[in-house]
PDB file of C-alpha atoms in Angstrom:
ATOM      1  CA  UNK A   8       8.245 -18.119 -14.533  1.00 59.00           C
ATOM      2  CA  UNK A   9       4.996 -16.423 -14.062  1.00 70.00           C
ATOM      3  CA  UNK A  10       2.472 -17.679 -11.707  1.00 77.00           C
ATOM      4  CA  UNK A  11      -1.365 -17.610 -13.361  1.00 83.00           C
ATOM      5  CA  UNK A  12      -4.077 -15.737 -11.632  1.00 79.00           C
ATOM      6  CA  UNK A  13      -3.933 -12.816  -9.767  1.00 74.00           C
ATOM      7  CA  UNK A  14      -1.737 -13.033  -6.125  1.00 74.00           C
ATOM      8  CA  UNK A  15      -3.544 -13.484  -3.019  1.00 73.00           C
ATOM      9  CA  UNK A  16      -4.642 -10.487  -1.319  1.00 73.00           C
ATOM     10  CA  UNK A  17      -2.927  -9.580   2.216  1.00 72.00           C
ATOM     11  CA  UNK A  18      -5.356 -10.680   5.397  1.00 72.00           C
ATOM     12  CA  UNK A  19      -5.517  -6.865   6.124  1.00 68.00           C
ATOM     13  CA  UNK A  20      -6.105  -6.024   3.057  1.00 70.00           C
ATOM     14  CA  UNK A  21      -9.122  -8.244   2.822  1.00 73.00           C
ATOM     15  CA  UNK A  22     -10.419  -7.066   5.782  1.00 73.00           C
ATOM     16  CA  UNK A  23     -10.095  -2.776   4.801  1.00 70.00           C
ATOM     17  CA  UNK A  24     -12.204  -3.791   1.227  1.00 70.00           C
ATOM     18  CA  UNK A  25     -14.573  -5.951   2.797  1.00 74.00           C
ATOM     19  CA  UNK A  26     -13.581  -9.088   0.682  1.00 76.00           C
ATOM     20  CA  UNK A  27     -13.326 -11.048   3.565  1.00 76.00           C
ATOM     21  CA  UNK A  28     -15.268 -14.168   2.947  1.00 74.00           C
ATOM     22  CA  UNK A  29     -15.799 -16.648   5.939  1.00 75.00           C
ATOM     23  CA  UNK A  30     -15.712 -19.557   3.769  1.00 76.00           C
ATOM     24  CA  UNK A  31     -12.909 -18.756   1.805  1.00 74.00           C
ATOM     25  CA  UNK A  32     -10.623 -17.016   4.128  1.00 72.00           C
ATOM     26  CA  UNK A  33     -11.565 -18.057   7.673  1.00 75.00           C
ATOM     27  CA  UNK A  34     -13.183 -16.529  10.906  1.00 79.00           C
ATOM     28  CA  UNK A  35     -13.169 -12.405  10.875  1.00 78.00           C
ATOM     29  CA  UNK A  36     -12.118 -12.357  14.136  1.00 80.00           C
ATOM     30  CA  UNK A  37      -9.355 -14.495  13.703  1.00 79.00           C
ATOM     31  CA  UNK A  38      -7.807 -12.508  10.550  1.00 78.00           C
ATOM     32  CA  UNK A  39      -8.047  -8.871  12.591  1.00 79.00           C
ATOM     33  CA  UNK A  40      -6.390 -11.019  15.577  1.00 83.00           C
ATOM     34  CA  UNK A  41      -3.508 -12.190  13.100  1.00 79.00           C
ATOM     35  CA  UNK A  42      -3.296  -8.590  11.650  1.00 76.00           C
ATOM     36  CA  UNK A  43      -3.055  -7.033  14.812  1.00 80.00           C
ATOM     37  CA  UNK A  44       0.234  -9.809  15.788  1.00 81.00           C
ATOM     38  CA  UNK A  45       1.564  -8.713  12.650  1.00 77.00           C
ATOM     39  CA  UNK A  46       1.147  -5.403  13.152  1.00 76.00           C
ATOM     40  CA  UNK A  47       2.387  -5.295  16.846  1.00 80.00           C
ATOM     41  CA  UNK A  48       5.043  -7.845  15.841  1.00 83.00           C
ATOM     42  CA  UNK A  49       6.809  -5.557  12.785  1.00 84.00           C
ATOM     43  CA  UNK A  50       5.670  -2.282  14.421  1.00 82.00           C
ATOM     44  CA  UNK A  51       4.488   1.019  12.094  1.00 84.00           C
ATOM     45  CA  UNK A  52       5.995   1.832   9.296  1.00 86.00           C
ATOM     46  CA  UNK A  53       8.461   4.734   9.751  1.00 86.00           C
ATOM     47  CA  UNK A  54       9.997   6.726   7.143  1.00 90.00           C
ATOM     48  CA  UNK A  55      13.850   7.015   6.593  1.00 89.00           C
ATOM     49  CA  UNK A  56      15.651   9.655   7.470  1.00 92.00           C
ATOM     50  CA  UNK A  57      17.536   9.486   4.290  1.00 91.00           C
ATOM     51  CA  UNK A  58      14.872  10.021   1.641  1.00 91.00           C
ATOM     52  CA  UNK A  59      15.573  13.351  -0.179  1.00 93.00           C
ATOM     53  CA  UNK A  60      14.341  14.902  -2.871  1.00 93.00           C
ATOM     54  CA  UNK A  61      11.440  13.172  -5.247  1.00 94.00           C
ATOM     55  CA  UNK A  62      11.892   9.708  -3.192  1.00 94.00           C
ATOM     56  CA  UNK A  63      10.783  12.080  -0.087  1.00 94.00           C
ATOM     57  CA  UNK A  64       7.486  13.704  -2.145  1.00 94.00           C
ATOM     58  CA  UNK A  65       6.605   9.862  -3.288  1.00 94.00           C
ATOM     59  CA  UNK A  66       7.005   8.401   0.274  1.00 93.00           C
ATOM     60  CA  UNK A  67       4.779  11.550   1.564  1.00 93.00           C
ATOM     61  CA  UNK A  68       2.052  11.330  -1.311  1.00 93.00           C
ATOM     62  CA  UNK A  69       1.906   7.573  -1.484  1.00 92.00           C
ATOM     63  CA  UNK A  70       3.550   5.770   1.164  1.00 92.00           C
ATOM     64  CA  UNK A  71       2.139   7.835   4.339  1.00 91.00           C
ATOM     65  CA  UNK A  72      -1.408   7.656   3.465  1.00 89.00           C
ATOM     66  CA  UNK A  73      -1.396   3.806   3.353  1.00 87.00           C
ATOM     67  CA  UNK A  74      -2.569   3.221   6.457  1.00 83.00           C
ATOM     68  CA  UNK A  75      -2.654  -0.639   6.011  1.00 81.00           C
ATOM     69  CA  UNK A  76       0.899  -0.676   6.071  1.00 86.00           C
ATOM     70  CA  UNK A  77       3.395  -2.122   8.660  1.00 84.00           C
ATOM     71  CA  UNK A  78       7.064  -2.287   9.211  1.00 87.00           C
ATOM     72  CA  UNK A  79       6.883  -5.708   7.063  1.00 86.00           C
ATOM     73  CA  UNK A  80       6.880  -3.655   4.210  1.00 89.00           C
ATOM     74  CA  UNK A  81       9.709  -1.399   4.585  1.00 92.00           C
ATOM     75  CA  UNK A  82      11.841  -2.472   2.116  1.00 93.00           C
ATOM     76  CA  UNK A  83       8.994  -2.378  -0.805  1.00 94.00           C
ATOM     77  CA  UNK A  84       7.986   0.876   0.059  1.00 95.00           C
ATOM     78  CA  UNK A  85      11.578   2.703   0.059  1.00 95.00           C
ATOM     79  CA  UNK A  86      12.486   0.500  -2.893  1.00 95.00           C
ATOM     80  CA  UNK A  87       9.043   2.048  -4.527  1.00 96.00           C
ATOM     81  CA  UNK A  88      10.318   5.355  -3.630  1.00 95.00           C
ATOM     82  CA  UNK A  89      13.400   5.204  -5.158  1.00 95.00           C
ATOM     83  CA  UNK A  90      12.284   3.923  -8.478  1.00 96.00           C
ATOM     84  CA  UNK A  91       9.563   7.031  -8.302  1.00 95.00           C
ATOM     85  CA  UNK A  92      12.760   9.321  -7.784  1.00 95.00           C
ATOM     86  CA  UNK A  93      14.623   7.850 -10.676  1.00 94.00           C
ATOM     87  CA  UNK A  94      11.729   8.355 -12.942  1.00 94.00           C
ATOM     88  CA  UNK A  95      10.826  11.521 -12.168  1.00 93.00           C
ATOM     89  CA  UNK A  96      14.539  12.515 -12.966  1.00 94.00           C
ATOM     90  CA  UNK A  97      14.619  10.672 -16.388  1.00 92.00           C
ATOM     91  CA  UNK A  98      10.686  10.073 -17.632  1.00 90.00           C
ATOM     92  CA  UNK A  99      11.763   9.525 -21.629  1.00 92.00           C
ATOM     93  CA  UNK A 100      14.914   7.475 -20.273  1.00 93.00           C
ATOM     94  CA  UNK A 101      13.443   5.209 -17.983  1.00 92.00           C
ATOM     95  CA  UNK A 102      13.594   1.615 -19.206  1.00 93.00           C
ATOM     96  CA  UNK A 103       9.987  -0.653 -18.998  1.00 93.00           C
ATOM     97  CA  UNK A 104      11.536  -3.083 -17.268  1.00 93.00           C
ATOM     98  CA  UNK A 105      11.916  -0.451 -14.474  1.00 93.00           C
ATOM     99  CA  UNK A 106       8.324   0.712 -15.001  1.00 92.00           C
ATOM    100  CA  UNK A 107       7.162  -3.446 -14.624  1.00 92.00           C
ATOM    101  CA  UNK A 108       9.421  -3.205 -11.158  1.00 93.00           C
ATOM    102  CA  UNK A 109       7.477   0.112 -10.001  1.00 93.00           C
ATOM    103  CA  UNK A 110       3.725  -1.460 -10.915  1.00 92.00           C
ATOM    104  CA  UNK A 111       4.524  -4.565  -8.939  1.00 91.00           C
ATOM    105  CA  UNK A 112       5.923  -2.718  -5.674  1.00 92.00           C
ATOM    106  CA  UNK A 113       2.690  -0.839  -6.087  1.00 91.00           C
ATOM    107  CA  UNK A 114       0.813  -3.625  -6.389  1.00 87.00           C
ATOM    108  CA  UNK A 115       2.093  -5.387  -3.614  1.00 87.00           C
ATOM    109  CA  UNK A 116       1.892  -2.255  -1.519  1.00 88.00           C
ATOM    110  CA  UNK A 117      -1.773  -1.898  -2.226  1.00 84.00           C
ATOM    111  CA  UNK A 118      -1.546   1.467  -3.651  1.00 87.00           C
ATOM    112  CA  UNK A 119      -3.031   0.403  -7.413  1.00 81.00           C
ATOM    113  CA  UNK A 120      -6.712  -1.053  -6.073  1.00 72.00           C
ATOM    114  CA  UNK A 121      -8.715   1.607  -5.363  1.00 70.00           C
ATOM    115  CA  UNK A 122     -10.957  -0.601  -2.714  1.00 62.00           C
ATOM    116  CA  UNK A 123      -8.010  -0.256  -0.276  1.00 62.00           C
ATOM    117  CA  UNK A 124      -9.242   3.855   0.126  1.00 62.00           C
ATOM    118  CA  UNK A 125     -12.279   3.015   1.643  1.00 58.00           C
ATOM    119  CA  UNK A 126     -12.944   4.117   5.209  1.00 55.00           C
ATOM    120  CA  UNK A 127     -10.182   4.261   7.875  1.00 54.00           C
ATOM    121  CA  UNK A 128     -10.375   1.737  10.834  1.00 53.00           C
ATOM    122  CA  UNK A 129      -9.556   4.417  12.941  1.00 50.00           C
ATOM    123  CA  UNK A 130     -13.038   6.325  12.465  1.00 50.00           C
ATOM    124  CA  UNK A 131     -11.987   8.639  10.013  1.00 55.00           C
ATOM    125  CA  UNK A 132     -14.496  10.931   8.345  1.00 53.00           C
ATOM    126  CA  UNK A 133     -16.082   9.639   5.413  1.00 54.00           C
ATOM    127  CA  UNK A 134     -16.694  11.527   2.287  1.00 55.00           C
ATOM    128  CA  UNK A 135     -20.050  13.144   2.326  1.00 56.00           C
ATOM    129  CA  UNK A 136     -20.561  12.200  -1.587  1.00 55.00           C
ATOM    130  CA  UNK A 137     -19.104   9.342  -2.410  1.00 56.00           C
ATOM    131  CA  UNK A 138     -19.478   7.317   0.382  1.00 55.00           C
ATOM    132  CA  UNK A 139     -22.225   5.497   1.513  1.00 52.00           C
TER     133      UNK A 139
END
């Protein structure tokens, strides 16, 4: 059964768009500490050797600039892959319920809001147009 509403929004998350609200989500300081634990806790993400083909081009074009993501989400992101491989191989005979499977491992992933490709944490250069 569907849940109403749209699903909370990961701590790091928050804290790359700037939605991070003191009063709804707690202390700043205390969210970057918890993402960091996270992040040293589950470690990078790394990308399997065994990704060939179209599942390789997906992980490179969507997967590796997602700097938000850690090892947590391993299993989401190759799963993502793989569906991207299987539609790129069959377009007309990939089913909807397979395309509903493909939005939501974006979703979760963070890939489908575009205020997650705002500026890098690691001092990355901004865009000299579009960003403020």
């Amino acid at each position: 059964m569907a849940a109403r509403g749209a699903k909370p929004k990961a701590a790091h998350l928050r804290l790359i768009d700037g939605t991070h609200r003191k009063t709804r989500h707690g202390d700043d300081a205390v969210a970057r500490q918890s993402v960091k634990k996270a992040v040293d806790t589950f470690g990078k993400l790394v990308r399997p050797k065994d990704l060939r083909g179209e599942a390789l081009k997906a992980w490179k074009r969507y997967i590796e600039p997602a700097y938000w993501l850690d090892g947590s989400r391993e299993a989401a992101a190759i799963a993502f892959c793989e569906l991207w491989s299987e539609f790129r191989f069959n377009t007309t005979g990939f089913p909807a319920s397979k395309h509903g499977q493909m939005r939501a491992y974006m979703s979760e992933l963070g890939l489908t809001d575009e205020r997650n490709r705002s500026e890098r944490e690691d001092g990355e250069n901004r865009d000299e147009f579009f960003d403020d």
